[in-house]
Coordinates of N, CA and C in Angstrom, one line a residue:
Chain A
X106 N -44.1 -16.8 -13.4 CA -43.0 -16.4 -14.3 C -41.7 -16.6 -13.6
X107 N -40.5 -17.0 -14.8 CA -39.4 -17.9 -13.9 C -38.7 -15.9 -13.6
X108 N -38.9 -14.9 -13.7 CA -38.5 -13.6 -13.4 C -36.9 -13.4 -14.5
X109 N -36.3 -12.6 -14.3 CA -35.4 -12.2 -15.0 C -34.3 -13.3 -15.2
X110 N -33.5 -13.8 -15.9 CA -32.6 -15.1 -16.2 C -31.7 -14.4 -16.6
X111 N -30.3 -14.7 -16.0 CA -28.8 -14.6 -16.7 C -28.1 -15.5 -16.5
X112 N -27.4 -15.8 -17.1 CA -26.3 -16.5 -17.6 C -25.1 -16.1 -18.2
X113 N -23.9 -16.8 -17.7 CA -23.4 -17.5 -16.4 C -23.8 -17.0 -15.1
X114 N -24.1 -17.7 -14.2 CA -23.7 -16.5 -13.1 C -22.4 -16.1 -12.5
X115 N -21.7 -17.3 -12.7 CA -20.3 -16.5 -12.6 C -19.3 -16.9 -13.6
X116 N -18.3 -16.2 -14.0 CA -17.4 -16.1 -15.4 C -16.4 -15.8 -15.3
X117 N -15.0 -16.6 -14.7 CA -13.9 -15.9 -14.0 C -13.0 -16.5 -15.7
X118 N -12.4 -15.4 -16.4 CA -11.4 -15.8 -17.6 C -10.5 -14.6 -17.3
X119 N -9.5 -14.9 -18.3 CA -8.1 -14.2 -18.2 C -8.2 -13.1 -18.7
X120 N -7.8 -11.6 -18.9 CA -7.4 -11.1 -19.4 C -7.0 -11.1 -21.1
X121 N -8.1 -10.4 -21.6 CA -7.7 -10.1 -23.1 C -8.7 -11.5 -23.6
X122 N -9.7 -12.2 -22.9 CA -10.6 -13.2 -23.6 C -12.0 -12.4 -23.7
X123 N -12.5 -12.9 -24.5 CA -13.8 -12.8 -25.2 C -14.9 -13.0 -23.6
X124 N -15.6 -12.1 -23.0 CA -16.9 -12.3 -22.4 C -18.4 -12.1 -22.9
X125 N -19.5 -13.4 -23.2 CA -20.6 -13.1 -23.0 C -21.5 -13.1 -21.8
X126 N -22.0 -12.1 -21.7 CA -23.1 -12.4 -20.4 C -24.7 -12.6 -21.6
X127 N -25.3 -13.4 -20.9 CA -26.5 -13.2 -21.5 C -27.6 -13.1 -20.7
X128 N -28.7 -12.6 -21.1 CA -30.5 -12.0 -20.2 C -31.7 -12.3 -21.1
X129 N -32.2 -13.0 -20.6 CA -34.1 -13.3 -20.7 C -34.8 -12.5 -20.0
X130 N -35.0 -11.6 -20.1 CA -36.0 -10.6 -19.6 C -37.3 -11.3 -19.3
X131 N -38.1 -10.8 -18.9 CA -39.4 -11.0 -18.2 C -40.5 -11.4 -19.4
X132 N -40.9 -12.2 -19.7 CA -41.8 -12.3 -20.6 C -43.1 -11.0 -20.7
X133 N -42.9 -11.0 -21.9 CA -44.3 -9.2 -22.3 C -43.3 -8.1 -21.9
X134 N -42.6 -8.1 -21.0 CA -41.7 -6.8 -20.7 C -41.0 -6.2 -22.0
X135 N -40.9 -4.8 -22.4 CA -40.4 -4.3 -23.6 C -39.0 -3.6 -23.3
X136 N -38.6 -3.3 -22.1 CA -37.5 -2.8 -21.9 C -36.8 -3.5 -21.1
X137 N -34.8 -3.3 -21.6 CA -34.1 -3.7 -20.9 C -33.0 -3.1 -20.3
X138 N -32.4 -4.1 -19.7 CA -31.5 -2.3 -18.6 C -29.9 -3.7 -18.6
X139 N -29.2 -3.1 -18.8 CA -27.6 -3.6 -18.3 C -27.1 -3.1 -17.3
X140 N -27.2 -3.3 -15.5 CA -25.8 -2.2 -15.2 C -24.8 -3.5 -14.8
X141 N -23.9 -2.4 -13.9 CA -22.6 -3.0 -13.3 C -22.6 -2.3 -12.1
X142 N -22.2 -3.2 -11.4 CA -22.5 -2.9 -10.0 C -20.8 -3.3 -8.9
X143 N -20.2 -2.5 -9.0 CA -18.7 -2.1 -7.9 C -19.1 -2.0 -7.0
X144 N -17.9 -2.3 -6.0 CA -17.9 -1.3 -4.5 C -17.5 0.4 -5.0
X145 N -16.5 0.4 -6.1 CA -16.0 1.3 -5.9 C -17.1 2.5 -6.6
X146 N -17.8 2.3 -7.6 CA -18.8 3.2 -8.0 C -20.5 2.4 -7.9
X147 N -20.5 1.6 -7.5 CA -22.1 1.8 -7.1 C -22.2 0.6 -8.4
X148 N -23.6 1.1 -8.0 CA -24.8 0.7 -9.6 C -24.6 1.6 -10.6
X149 N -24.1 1.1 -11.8 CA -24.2 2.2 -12.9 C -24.9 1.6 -14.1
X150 N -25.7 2.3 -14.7 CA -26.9 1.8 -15.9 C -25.6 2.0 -16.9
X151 N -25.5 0.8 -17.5 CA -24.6 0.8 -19.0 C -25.2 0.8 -20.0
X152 N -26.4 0.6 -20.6 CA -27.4 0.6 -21.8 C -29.0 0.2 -21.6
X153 N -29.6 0.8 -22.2 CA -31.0 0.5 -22.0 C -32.0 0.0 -23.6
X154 N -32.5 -1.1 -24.1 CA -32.9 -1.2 -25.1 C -34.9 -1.2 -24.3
X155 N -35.6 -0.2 -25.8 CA -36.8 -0.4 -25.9 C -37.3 -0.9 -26.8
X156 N -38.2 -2.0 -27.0 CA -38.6 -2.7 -28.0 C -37.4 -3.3 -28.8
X157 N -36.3 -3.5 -28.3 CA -35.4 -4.2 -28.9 C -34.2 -3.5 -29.3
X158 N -34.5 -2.2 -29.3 CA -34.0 -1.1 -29.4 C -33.1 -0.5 -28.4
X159 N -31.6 -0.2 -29.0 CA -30.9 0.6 -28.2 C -31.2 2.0 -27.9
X160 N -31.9 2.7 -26.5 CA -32.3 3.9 -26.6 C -30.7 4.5 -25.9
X161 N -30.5 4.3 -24.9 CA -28.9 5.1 -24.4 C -27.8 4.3 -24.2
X162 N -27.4 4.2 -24.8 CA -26.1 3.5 -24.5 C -24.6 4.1 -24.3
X163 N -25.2 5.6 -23.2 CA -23.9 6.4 -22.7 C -23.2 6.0 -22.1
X164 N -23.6 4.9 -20.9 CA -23.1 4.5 -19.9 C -21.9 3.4 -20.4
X165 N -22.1 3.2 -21.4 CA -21.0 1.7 -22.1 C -19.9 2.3 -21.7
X166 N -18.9 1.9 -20.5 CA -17.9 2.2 -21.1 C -16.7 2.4 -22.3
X167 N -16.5 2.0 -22.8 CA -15.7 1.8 -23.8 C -16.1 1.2 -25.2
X168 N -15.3 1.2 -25.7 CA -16.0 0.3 -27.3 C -15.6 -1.0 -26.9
X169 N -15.2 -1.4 -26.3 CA -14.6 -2.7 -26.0 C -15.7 -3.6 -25.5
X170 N -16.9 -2.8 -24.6 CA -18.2 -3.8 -24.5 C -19.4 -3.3 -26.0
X171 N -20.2 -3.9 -25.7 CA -20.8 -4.0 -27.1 C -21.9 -4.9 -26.7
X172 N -23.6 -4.5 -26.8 CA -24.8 -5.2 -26.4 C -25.6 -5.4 -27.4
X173 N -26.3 -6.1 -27.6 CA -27.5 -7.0 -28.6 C -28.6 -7.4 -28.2
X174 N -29.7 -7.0 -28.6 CA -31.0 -7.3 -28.3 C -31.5 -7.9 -29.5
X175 N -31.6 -8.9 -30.1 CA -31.8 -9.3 -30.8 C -33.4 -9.9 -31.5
X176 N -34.0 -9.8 -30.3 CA -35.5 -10.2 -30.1 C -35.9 -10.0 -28.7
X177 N -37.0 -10.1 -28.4 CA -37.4 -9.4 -27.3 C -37.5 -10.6 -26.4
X178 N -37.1 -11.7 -26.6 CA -36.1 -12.7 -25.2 C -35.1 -12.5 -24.9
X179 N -34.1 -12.3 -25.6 CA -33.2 -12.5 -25.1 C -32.0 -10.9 -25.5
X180 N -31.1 -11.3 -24.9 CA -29.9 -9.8 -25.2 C -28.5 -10.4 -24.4
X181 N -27.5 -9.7 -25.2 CA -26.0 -10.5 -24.6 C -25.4 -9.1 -24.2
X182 N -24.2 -8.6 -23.5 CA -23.5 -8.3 -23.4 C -22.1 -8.5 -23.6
X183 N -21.2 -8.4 -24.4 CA -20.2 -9.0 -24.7 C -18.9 -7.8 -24.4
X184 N -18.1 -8.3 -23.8 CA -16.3 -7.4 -23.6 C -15.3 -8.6 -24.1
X185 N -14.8 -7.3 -25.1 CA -13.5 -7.9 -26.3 C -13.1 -6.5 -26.1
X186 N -11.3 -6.8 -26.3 CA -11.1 -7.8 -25.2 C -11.4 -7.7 -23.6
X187 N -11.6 -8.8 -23.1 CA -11.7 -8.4 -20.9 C -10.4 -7.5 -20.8
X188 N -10.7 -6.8 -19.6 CA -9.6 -6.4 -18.7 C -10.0 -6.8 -17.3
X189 N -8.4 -6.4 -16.0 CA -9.1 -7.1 -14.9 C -9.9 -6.0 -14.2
X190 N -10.2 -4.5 -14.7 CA -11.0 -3.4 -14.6 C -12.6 -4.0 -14.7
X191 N -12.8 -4.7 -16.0 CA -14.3 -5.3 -15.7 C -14.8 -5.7 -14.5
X192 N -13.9 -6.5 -13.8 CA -14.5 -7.5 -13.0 C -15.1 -6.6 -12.4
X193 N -16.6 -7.1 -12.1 CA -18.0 -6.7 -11.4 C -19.0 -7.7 -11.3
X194 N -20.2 -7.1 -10.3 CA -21.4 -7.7 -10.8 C -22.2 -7.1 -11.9
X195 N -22.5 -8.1 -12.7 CA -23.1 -7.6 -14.4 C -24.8 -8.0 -13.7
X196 N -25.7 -7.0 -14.0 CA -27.3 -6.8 -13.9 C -28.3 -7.3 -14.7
X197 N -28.8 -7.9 -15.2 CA -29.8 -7.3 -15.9 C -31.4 -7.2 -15.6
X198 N -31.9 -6.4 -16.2 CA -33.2 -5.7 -15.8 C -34.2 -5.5 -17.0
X199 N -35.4 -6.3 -16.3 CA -36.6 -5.1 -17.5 C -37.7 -5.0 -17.2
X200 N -38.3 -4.4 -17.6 CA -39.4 -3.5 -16.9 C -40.7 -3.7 -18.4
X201 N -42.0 -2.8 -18.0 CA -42.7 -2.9 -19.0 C -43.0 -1.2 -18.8
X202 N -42.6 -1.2 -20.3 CA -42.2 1.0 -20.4 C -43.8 1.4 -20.7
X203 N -43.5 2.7 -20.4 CA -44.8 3.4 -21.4 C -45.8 4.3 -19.8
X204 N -45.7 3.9 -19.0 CA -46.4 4.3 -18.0 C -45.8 5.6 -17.0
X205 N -44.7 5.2 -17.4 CA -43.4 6.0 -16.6 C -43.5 5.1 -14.6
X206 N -44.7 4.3 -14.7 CA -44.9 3.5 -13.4 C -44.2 2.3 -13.1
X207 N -43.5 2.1 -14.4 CA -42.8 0.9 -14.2 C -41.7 0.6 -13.5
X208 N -41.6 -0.4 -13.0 CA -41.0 -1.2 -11.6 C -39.6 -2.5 -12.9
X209 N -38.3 -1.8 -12.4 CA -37.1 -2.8 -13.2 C -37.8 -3.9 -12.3
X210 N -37.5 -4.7 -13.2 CA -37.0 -5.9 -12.2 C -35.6 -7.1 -12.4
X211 N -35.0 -7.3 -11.5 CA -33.4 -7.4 -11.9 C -33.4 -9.1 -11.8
X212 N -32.4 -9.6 -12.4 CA -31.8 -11.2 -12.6 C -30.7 -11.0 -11.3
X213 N -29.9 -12.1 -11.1 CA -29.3 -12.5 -10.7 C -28.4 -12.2 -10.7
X214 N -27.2 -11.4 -11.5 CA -26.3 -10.8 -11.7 C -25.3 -12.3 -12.6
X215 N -24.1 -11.6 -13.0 CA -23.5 -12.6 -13.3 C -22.1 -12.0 -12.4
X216 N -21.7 -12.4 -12.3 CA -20.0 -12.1 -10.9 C -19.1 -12.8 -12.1
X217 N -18.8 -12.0 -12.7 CA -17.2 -11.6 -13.5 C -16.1 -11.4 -13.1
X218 N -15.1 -11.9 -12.9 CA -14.0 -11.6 -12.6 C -12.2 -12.3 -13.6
X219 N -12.3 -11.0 -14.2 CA -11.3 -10.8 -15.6 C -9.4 -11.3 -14.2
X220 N -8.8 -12.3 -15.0 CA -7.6 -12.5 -14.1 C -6.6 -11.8 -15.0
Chain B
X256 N -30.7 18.0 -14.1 CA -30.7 16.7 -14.1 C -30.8 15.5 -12.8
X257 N -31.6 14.8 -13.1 CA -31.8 14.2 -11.9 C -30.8 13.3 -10.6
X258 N -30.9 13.0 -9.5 CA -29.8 12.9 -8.8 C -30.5 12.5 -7.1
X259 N -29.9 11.1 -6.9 CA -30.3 10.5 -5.7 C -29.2 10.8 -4.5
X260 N -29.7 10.7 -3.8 CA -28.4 10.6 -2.2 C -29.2 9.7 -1.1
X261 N -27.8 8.7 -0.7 CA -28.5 8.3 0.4 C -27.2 8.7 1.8
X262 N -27.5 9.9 2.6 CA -26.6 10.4 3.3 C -25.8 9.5 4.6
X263 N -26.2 8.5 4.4 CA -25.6 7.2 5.5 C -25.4 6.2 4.6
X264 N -23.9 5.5 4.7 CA -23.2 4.4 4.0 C -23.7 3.3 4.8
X265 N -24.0 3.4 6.0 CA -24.5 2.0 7.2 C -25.2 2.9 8.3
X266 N -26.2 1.5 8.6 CA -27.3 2.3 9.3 C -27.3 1.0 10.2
X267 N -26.8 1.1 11.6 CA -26.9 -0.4 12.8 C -28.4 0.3 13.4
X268 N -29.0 -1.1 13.8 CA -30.3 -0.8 14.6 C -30.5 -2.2 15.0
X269 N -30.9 -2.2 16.5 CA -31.4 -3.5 17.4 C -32.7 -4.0 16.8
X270 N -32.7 -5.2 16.7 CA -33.6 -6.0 16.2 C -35.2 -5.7 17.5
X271 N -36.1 -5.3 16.7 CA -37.4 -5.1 17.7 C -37.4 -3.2 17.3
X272 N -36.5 -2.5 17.0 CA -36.1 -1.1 17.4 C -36.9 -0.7 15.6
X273 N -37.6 0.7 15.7 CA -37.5 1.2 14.5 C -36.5 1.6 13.4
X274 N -36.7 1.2 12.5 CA -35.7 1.7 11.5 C -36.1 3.0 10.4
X275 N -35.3 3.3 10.2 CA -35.2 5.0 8.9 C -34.0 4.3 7.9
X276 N -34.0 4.5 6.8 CA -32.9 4.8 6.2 C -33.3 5.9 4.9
X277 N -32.5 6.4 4.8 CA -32.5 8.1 4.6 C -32.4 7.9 3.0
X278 N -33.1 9.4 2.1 CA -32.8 9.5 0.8 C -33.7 10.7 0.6
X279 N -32.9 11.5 -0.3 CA -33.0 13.0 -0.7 C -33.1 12.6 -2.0
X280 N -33.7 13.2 -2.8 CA -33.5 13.8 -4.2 C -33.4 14.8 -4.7
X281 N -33.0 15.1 -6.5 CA -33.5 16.3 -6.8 C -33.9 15.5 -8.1
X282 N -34.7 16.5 -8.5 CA -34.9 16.6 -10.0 C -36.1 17.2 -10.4
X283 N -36.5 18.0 -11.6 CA -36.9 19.1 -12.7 C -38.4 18.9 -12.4
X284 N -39.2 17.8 -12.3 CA -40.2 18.1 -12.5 C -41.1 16.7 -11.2
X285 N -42.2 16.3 -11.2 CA -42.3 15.0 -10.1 C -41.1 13.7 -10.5
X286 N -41.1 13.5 -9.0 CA -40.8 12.6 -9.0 C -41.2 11.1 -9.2
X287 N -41.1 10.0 -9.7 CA -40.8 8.6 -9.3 C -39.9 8.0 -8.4
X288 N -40.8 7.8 -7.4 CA -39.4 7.7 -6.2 C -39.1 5.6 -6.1
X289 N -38.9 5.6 -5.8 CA -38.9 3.7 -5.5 C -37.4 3.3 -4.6
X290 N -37.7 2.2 -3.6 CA -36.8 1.1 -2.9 C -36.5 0.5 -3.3
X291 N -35.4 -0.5 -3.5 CA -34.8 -1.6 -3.8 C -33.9 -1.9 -2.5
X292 N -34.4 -3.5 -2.4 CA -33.3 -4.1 -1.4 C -32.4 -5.3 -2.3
X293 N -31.4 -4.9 -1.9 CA -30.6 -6.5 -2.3 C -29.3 -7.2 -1.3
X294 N -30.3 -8.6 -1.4 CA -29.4 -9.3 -0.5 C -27.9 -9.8 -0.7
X295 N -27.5 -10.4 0.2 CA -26.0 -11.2 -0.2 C -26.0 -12.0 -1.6
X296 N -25.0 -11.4 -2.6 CA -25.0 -12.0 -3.6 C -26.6 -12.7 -4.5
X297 N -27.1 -11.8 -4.3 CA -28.5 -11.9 -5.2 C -29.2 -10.2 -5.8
X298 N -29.4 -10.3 -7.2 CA -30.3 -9.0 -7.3 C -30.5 -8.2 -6.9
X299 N -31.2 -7.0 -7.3 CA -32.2 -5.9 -6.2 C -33.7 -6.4 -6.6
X300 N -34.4 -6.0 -5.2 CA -35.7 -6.3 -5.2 C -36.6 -5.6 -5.0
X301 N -37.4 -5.2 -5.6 CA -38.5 -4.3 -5.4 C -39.1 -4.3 -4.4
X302 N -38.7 -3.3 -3.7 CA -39.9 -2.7 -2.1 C -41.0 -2.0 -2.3
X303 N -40.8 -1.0 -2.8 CA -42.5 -0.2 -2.8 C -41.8 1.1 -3.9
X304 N -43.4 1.8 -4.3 CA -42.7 3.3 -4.9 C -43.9 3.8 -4.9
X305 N -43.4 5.4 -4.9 CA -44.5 6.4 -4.8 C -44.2 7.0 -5.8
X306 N -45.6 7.3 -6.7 CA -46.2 7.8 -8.1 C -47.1 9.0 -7.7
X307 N -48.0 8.8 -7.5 CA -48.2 9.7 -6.7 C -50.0 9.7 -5.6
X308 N -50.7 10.5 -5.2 CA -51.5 10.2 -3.9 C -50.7 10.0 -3.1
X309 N -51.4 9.5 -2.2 CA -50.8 9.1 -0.3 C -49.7 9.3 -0.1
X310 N -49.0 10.0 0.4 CA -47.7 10.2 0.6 C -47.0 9.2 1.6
X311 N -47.7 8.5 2.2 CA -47.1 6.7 3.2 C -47.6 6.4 2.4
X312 N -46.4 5.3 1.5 CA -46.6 4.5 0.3 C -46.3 3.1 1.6
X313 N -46.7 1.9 1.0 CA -46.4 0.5 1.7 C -46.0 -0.5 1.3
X314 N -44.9 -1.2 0.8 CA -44.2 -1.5 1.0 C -44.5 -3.7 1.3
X315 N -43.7 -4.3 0.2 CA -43.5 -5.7 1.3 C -42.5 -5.8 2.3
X316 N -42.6 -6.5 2.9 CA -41.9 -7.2 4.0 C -42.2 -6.1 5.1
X317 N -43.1 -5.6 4.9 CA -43.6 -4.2 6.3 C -42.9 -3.1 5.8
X318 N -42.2 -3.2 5.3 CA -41.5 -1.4 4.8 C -42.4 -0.5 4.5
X319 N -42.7 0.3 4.7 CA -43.0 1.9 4.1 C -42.2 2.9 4.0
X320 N -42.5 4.0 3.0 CA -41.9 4.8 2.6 C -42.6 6.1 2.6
X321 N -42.1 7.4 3.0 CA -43.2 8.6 3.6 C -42.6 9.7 2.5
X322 N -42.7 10.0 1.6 CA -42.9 11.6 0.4 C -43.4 12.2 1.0
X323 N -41.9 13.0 0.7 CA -41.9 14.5 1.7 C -41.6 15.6 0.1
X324 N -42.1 16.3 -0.1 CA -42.2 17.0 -1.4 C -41.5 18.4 -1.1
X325 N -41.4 18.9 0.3 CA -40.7 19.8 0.9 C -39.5 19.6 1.2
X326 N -39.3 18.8 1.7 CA -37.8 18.0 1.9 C -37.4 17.2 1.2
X327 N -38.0 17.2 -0.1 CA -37.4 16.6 -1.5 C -36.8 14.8 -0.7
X328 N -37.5 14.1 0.0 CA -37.3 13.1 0.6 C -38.3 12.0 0.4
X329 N -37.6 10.5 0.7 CA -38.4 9.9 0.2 C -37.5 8.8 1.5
X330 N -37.9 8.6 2.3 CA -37.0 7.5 3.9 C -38.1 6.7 3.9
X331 N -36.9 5.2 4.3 CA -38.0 4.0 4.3 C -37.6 3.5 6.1
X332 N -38.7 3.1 6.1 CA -39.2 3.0 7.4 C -39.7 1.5 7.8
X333 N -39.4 1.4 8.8 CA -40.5 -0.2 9.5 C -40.3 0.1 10.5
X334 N -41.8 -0.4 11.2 CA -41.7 -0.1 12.7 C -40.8 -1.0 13.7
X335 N -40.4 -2.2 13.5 CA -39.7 -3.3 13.8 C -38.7 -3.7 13.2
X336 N -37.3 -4.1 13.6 CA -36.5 -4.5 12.1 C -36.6 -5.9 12.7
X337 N -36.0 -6.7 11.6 CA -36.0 -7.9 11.7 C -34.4 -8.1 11.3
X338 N -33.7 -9.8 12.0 CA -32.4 -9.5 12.0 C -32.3 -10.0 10.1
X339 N -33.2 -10.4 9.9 CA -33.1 -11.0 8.5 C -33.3 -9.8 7.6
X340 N -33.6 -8.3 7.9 CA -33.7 -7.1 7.3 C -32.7 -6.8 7.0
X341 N -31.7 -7.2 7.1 CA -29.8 -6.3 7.2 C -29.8 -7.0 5.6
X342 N -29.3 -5.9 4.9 CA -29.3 -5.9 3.3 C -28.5 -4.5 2.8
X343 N -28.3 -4.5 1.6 CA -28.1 -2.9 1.3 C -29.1 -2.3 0.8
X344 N -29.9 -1.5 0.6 CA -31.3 -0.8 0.2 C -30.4 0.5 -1.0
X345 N -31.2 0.6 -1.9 CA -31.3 1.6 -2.8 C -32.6 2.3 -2.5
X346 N -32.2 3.5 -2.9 CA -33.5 4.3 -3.6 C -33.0 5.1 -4.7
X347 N -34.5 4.8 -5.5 CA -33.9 5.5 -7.0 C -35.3 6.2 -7.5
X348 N -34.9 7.3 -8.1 CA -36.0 8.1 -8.7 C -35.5 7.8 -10.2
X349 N -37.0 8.4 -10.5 CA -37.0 8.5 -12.4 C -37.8 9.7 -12.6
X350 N -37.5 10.4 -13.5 CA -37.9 11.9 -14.2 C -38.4 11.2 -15.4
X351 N -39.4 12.6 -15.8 CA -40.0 12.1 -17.2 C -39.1 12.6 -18.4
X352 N -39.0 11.4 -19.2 CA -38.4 11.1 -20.3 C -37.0 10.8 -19.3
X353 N -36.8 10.2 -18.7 CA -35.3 10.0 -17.8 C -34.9 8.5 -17.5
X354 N -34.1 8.1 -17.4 CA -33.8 6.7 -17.1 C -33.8 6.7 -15.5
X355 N -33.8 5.5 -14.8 CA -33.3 5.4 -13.5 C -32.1 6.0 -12.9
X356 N -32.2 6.9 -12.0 CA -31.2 7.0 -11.3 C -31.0 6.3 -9.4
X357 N -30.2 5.3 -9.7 CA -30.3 4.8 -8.7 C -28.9 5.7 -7.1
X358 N -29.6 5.7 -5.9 CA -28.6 5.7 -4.7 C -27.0 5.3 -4.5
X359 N -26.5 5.6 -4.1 CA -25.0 5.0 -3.4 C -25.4 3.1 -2.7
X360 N -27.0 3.4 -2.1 CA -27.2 2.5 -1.4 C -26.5 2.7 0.1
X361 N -27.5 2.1 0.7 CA -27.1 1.7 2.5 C -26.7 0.8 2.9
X362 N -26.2 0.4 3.4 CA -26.2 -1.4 4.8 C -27.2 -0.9 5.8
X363 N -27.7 -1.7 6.0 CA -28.4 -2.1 6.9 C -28.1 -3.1 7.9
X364 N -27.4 -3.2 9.2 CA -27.1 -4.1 10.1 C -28.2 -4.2 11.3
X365 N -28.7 -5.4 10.9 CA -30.1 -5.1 12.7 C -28.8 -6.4 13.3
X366 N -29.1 -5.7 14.9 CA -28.1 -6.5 15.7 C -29.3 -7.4 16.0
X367 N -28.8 -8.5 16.8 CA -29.9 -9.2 17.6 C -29.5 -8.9 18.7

């Protein structure tokens, strides 16, 4: 298995443009995880979909980002508009739920940086 | 609600020398405890996790990890560091019906 896929891995645009990040999760895996990852606050879980399904999506900052699982390949993350506050490393993760034993397993990140 | 700590931001240790890096938790009911390392500009990787039995869980790359249920702890260990071990390490627990809660994370610097 080629393991977790994102795309871009890195995404440097201006201020006030349109960002997609996109994730292929693990093939068979049913859950997936968004975080963002700062120096200044760590790892933070931004949304979690099960079965395609958005189960928490407290962590979103703002209404300004906005996530889609559309099928159980693929899911985008999108910020409209960017600020230079986004810039991070963007995560994605997924796991296979139901056991409570389950092991994330993370992509590559994408390195965002809003000018 | 559940909640990790890892009480050291950087942890230096000589290459050959044992390593610890440190992590408390709390939370409501057992725990899911688990490691992640992630290197320079790449992902986190799955090290080991303790569910439950054996309280020395093991780990790739030689790591283990020792559940301490009294000391609400879960420290990952190798008897040897390697200079290629220097990384930042998470630990993150999970509660039932709970999402991951991941660490601050460590550095790890093995000198040679």
């Amino acid at each position: 298995d080629a393991g977790v896929i994102q795309s871009p891995r890195h995404e440097v645009t201006e201020m006030g443009q349109e960002v997609t990040l996109r994730c292929k999760p693990i093939s068979g895996h049913n859950s997936l995880f968004w975080y963002r990852q700062t120096m200044m606050r760590g790892l933070e879980l931004l949304i979690y979909f099960n079965n395609n399904v958005p189960i928490d999506d407290s962590g979103m900052p703002e209404d300004r980002f906005s996530a889609k699982m559309p099928n159980a390949s693929f899911s985008t993350l999108k910020i409209q508009p960017s600020e230079p506050r986004d810039s991070a490393v963007y995560f994605c993760a997924s796991s296979l739920e139901g056991t409570l034993q389950e092991t994330q397993y993370f992509g590559p990140g994408t390195r965002l940086l809003v000018l | 609600a559940q909640s990790v700590a890892q009480p050291e931001d950087q942890v230096n240790v000589a290459e050959g020398n044992p390593l610890t890096v440190k992590c408390t938790y709390s939370v409501s009911g057992n725990p899911y405890l688990f490691w992640y390392v992630q290197y320079p500009n790449r992902g986190l990787q799955f090290l080991l996790k303790y569910i439950t039995g054996d309280n020395l869980v093991k780990g790739s790359y030689g790591f283990e990890a020792e559940f301490n249920k009294s000391q609400t702890s879960f420290h990952l260990k190798k008897p040897s560091a390697l200079v290629s071990d220097s990384a930042l390490y998470f630990c993150a627990v999970r509660d039932i019906g709970q999402n991951f809660v991941f660490g601050p994370g460590t550095r790890l610097s093995v000198l040679p």
